Short mmCIF file of C-alpha atoms and ligand atoms in Angstrom, two decimals:
data_model
loop_
_atom_site.label_atom_id
_atom_site.label_comp_id
_atom_site.label_asym_id
_atom_site.label_seq_id
_atom_site.Cartn_x
_atom_site.Cartn_y
_atom_site.Cartn_z
CA MET A 1 135.39 151.74 101.37
CA GLN A 2 139.20 152.64 100.34
CA THR A 3 138.93 155.38 98.12
CA LYS A 4 135.58 156.55 100.91
CA LEU A 5 138.34 156.54 103.59
CA LYS A 6 141.55 157.78 101.66
CA GLN A 7 138.73 161.25 100.67
CA LEU A 8 137.60 161.93 103.89
CA ALA A 9 141.40 161.82 104.97
CA GLU A 10 142.40 164.22 102.45
CA HIS A 11 139.72 166.29 103.09
CA LEU A 12 140.50 166.97 106.30
CA GLY A 13 143.53 167.79 105.97
CA ALA A 14 146.05 164.58 105.24
CA ASP A 15 148.74 164.96 102.69
CA LEU A 16 149.46 161.01 102.76
CA VAL A 17 147.10 158.36 102.84
CA GLY A 18 148.06 154.34 102.65
CA PHE A 19 146.20 151.13 103.81
CA CYS A 20 147.96 147.52 104.91
CA GLN A 21 147.40 144.61 106.70
CA LEU A 22 149.35 144.14 109.52
CA PRO A 23 151.57 140.88 110.73
CA SER A 24 149.51 140.31 113.93
CA PRO A 25 147.24 142.60 116.15
CA PRO A 26 149.02 145.28 117.92
CA VAL A 27 146.73 145.50 120.74
CA LYS A 28 145.76 142.03 122.84
CA GLN A 29 142.00 143.55 123.44
CA PHE A 30 141.78 144.01 120.15
CA PRO A 31 142.37 140.57 118.35
CA ASN A 32 141.07 141.12 115.33
CA GLY A 33 142.84 144.91 114.80
CA VAL A 34 145.38 143.42 111.89
CA TYR A 35 144.72 145.94 109.02
CA ALA A 36 145.71 149.72 109.56
CA VAL A 37 145.25 153.36 107.94
CA SER A 38 148.03 155.27 108.02
CA VAL A 39 148.11 159.15 107.39
CA ALA A 40 150.86 161.88 107.34
CA VAL A 41 150.25 165.13 106.99
CA LYS A 42 153.25 167.17 105.83
CA LEU A 43 155.54 169.92 107.76
CA SER A 44 155.80 173.51 106.93
CA ASP A 45 158.99 174.16 105.01
CA ALA A 46 159.18 177.52 106.29
CA ILE A 47 159.06 176.37 109.92
CA LEU A 48 161.77 173.58 109.04
CA ASN A 49 163.76 176.46 108.07
CA THR A 50 164.00 178.22 111.47
CA ILE A 51 165.91 174.71 112.41
CA GLU A 52 169.51 175.67 112.79
CA ASN A 53 171.73 174.14 115.13
CA GLN A 54 169.12 173.74 117.77
CA PRO A 55 165.28 173.42 117.92
CA SER A 56 163.30 176.31 117.54
CA PHE A 57 160.11 177.83 119.42
CA GLY A 58 158.08 177.97 115.89
CA TYR A 59 158.59 174.10 115.09
CA PHE A 60 157.50 172.68 118.83
CA GLN A 61 154.13 174.93 118.41
CA HIS A 62 154.18 173.51 114.72
CA TYR A 63 154.85 170.01 115.77
CA ARG A 64 152.27 170.29 118.17
CA THR A 65 149.42 171.33 115.53
CA ALA A 66 150.67 168.81 113.23
CA ASN A 67 149.46 166.41 116.11
CA THR A 68 147.25 167.52 116.93
CA LEU A 69 145.59 167.29 113.27
CA LEU A 70 146.50 164.35 112.86
CA ASP A 71 144.85 163.01 116.05
CA GLN A 72 141.65 164.52 114.65
CA ILE A 73 142.04 162.66 111.26
CA ALA A 74 142.58 159.84 112.71
CA PHE A 75 139.38 159.76 115.29
CA ARG A 76 136.86 160.97 112.41
CA LEU A 77 138.43 157.90 109.98
CA ALA A 78 137.47 155.92 112.70
CA ARG A 79 134.36 157.01 113.32
CA GLU A 80 133.83 156.74 109.85
CA ILE A 81 135.01 152.83 110.05
CA GLU A 82 132.74 152.22 113.30
CA LYS A 83 129.39 153.80 111.36
CA ASN A 84 130.76 151.00 108.36
CA GLY A 85 130.08 148.37 111.47
CA TYR A 86 133.50 147.43 111.84
CA ASN A 87 136.01 148.37 115.05
CA ALA A 88 138.42 150.96 114.83
CA LEU A 89 140.76 152.59 117.44
CA PRO A 90 142.83 155.31 116.53
CA VAL A 91 146.28 156.08 117.79
CA ALA A 92 147.44 158.97 118.59
CA ALA A 93 150.39 161.15 116.67
CA SER A 94 152.97 161.58 119.73
CA GLN A 95 152.70 158.08 121.86
CA SER A 96 153.86 156.99 124.99
CA LEU A 97 153.19 153.69 127.33
CA GLY A 98 154.17 155.60 130.32
CA LYS A 99 157.58 155.81 132.20
CA ASN A 100 158.56 152.42 131.71
CA ASN A 101 158.49 152.57 127.90
CA PRO A 102 158.02 155.90 127.10
CA TYR A 103 159.37 156.00 123.42
CA ALA A 104 156.98 153.31 122.19
CA GLY A 105 153.22 153.42 121.60
CA LEU A 106 150.51 150.95 120.56
CA ILE A 107 151.80 150.76 117.32
CA SER A 108 154.82 151.56 115.39
CA HIS A 109 153.36 154.72 112.95
CA LYS A 110 156.08 154.28 110.47
CA THR A 111 155.64 150.12 110.46
CA ALA A 112 152.30 150.86 109.61
CA ALA A 113 153.55 153.62 107.00
CA VAL A 114 156.06 151.56 106.30
CA LEU A 115 153.67 148.48 105.08
CA SER A 116 151.03 151.01 103.08
CA GLY A 117 154.27 151.50 100.80
CA LEU A 118 154.30 155.31 101.25
CA GLY A 119 158.15 154.94 102.14
CA PHE A 120 161.06 153.71 104.14
CA VAL A 121 163.00 154.33 107.71
CA GLY A 122 165.98 155.98 107.42
CA LYS A 123 169.54 155.99 109.12
CA SER A 124 168.46 158.50 111.17
CA GLY A 125 165.09 156.62 111.90
CA LEU A 126 162.87 159.47 110.81
CA PHE A 127 160.42 157.81 108.48
CA LEU A 128 160.88 158.99 104.98
CA SER A 129 157.81 159.77 102.63
CA GLU A 130 158.43 158.76 99.36
CA LYS A 131 157.06 162.19 98.44
CA TYR A 132 157.69 164.73 101.11
CA GLY A 133 161.01 162.40 102.79
CA SER A 134 160.70 162.73 106.43
CA LYS A 135 158.89 166.34 106.70
CA VAL A 136 156.08 164.65 107.96
CA ARG A 137 154.10 163.49 110.76
CA LEU A 138 151.89 160.33 111.19
CA ALA A 139 149.41 158.94 112.77
CA THR A 140 147.44 155.73 112.49
CA VAL A 141 144.17 153.93 112.81
CA ILE A 142 143.79 149.99 113.55
CA THR A 143 140.89 147.96 112.52
CA ASP A 144 139.07 144.89 111.96
CA MET A 145 137.97 145.90 108.59
CA PRO A 146 139.88 144.35 105.86
CA LEU A 147 141.82 146.45 104.03
CA ALA A 148 144.35 146.49 100.81
CA ASN A 149 147.90 147.64 100.45
CA GLU A 150 147.51 150.01 96.71
CA LEU A 151 150.96 150.98 97.17
CA PRO A 152 154.15 148.73 96.92
CA ILE A 153 156.64 148.48 99.79
CA ILE A 154 159.70 150.77 99.70
CA GLU A 155 163.26 149.56 99.90
CA ASN A 156 165.67 152.23 102.09
CA GLY A 157 167.32 154.52 99.93
CA CYS A 158 169.79 156.18 102.32
CA GLY A 159 172.46 154.49 100.12
CA GLU A 160 176.33 155.90 101.35
CA CYS A 161 174.85 159.32 103.14
CA GLN A 162 175.46 159.81 106.89
CA LEU A 163 174.71 163.28 107.17
CA CYS A 164 171.79 162.83 109.90
CA GLN A 165 174.85 160.73 111.60
CA ARG A 166 177.42 163.49 111.44
CA ALA A 167 174.21 166.25 112.55
CA CYS A 168 173.00 165.08 115.51
CA PRO A 169 174.26 166.93 118.62
CA ALA A 170 173.24 163.83 120.66
CA GLY A 171 175.58 161.35 118.99
CA ALA A 172 172.21 159.28 119.06
CA ILE A 173 172.04 158.01 115.25
CA TYR A 174 174.56 154.86 114.73
CA GLY A 175 174.57 155.74 110.67
CA ILE A 176 173.43 152.00 109.66
CA THR A 177 170.86 150.95 107.90
CA PRO A 178 167.86 149.80 110.13
CA THR A 179 167.26 145.86 110.16
CA THR A 180 164.05 144.02 110.03
CA ASP A 181 165.80 141.44 113.08
CA GLY A 182 165.53 144.55 115.42
CA GLU A 183 168.68 145.93 115.62
CA ARG A 184 168.95 149.71 116.87
CA ASN A 185 170.19 152.19 114.59
CA PHE A 186 169.00 155.16 116.40
CA ASP A 187 168.98 156.10 120.85
CA PRO A 188 165.60 157.25 121.99
CA GLU A 189 166.99 157.83 125.33
CA LYS A 190 170.12 159.51 124.84
CA CYS A 191 168.44 161.99 122.06
CA SER A 192 165.82 162.49 124.53
CA ARG A 193 168.67 162.74 127.19
CA TYR A 194 170.37 165.38 125.21
CA MET A 195 167.32 167.72 124.52
CA LYS A 196 166.25 167.34 128.15
CA GLU A 197 170.10 168.79 128.97
CA HIS A 198 170.44 171.47 126.64
CA PHE A 199 166.70 172.35 125.09
CA GLN A 200 164.97 172.65 128.10
CA ASP A 201 163.62 176.11 127.20
CA ILE A 202 162.77 175.35 124.25
CA GLY A 203 160.07 172.39 123.63
CA ARG A 204 160.02 170.90 126.63
CA GLY A 205 163.06 169.29 125.61
CA SER A 206 160.96 166.80 123.78
CA VAL A 207 161.62 168.15 120.28
CA CYS A 208 164.55 169.05 118.09
CA GLY A 209 164.10 168.45 114.54
CA ILE A 210 167.65 168.79 113.25
CA CYS A 211 168.01 165.13 111.49
CA ILE A 212 164.57 166.15 109.87
CA LYS A 213 166.25 169.27 108.40
CA VAL A 214 169.86 167.97 107.13
CA CYS A 215 167.99 165.05 105.05
CA PRO A 216 168.32 165.30 101.20
CA LYS A 217 165.60 162.87 100.60
CA ASN A 218 163.25 166.19 101.51
CA LYS A 219 161.23 167.37 98.73
CA LEU A 220 158.97 170.01 98.73
S1 LIG B 1 165.73 164.50 117.03
FE1 LIG B 1 168.09 166.12 117.42
S2 LIG B 1 168.99 164.96 119.28
FE2 LIG B 1 167.45 163.28 118.35
S3 LIG B 1 168.16 162.06 116.80
FE3 LIG B 1 167.44 164.01 115.55
S4 LIG B 1 169.00 165.60 115.68
FE4 LIG B 1 169.70 163.87 116.91
S1 LIG B 2 170.07 162.48 105.90
FE1 LIG B 2 170.85 160.41 104.63
S2 LIG B 2 171.09 158.70 106.07
FE2 LIG B 2 170.10 160.26 107.15
S3 LIG B 2 168.07 159.19 106.59
FE3 LIG B 2 168.49 160.99 105.26
S4 LIG B 2 169.59 160.59 102.91
FE4 LIG B 2 168.93 158.88 105.61
#
């Protein structure tokens, strides 16, 4: 079944697909949902090149299109899982749990992608895929269909690099390697506030992309 799901996701446009078991159910109302399918789509290099010292209109539109594609892929994967007798909950690429928790969703896509062996979380707080670096967007399907990880977990590979910290105009990146104990290495409020203050007219102040653009782990 994993092979079938992977083929379907790739047919629909996914560039990376992984599977994992989660440490605990992320959705209270779905207690048996402890497995996840992680999908990624690669962003356009030419679009990322339009980001210089500030976000670009092209990037904002591309970001939204990538989210829509991911949402469609997650929706179709969830339907396929249901047709095979299991439950599945597709989680949108761009999530928010409302004004009390605006920077979190039902599940961390990055956590699911890391547990699926697709990459690691960098000092920028971005997910860095083994294959494309940070030039990806993610979505997740939570399910009770037993799934097994096919890839080894990848350790953080930032090393001594500090490029994203130096490039961030908001000072939102602390330049430290993420740890599993919850220590913050990135300040989402600072990032969002800066963009709203300076780039409200581009992407409604909600996307920037500079930390994606500068990362040397990016690959074609
Ligand atoms: S999106 Fe822009 S402002 Fe936010 S952390 Fe990245 S570089 Fe900094
Ligand atoms: S720019 Fe350097 S420190 Fe930042 S995420 Fe990429 S590799 Fe890691």
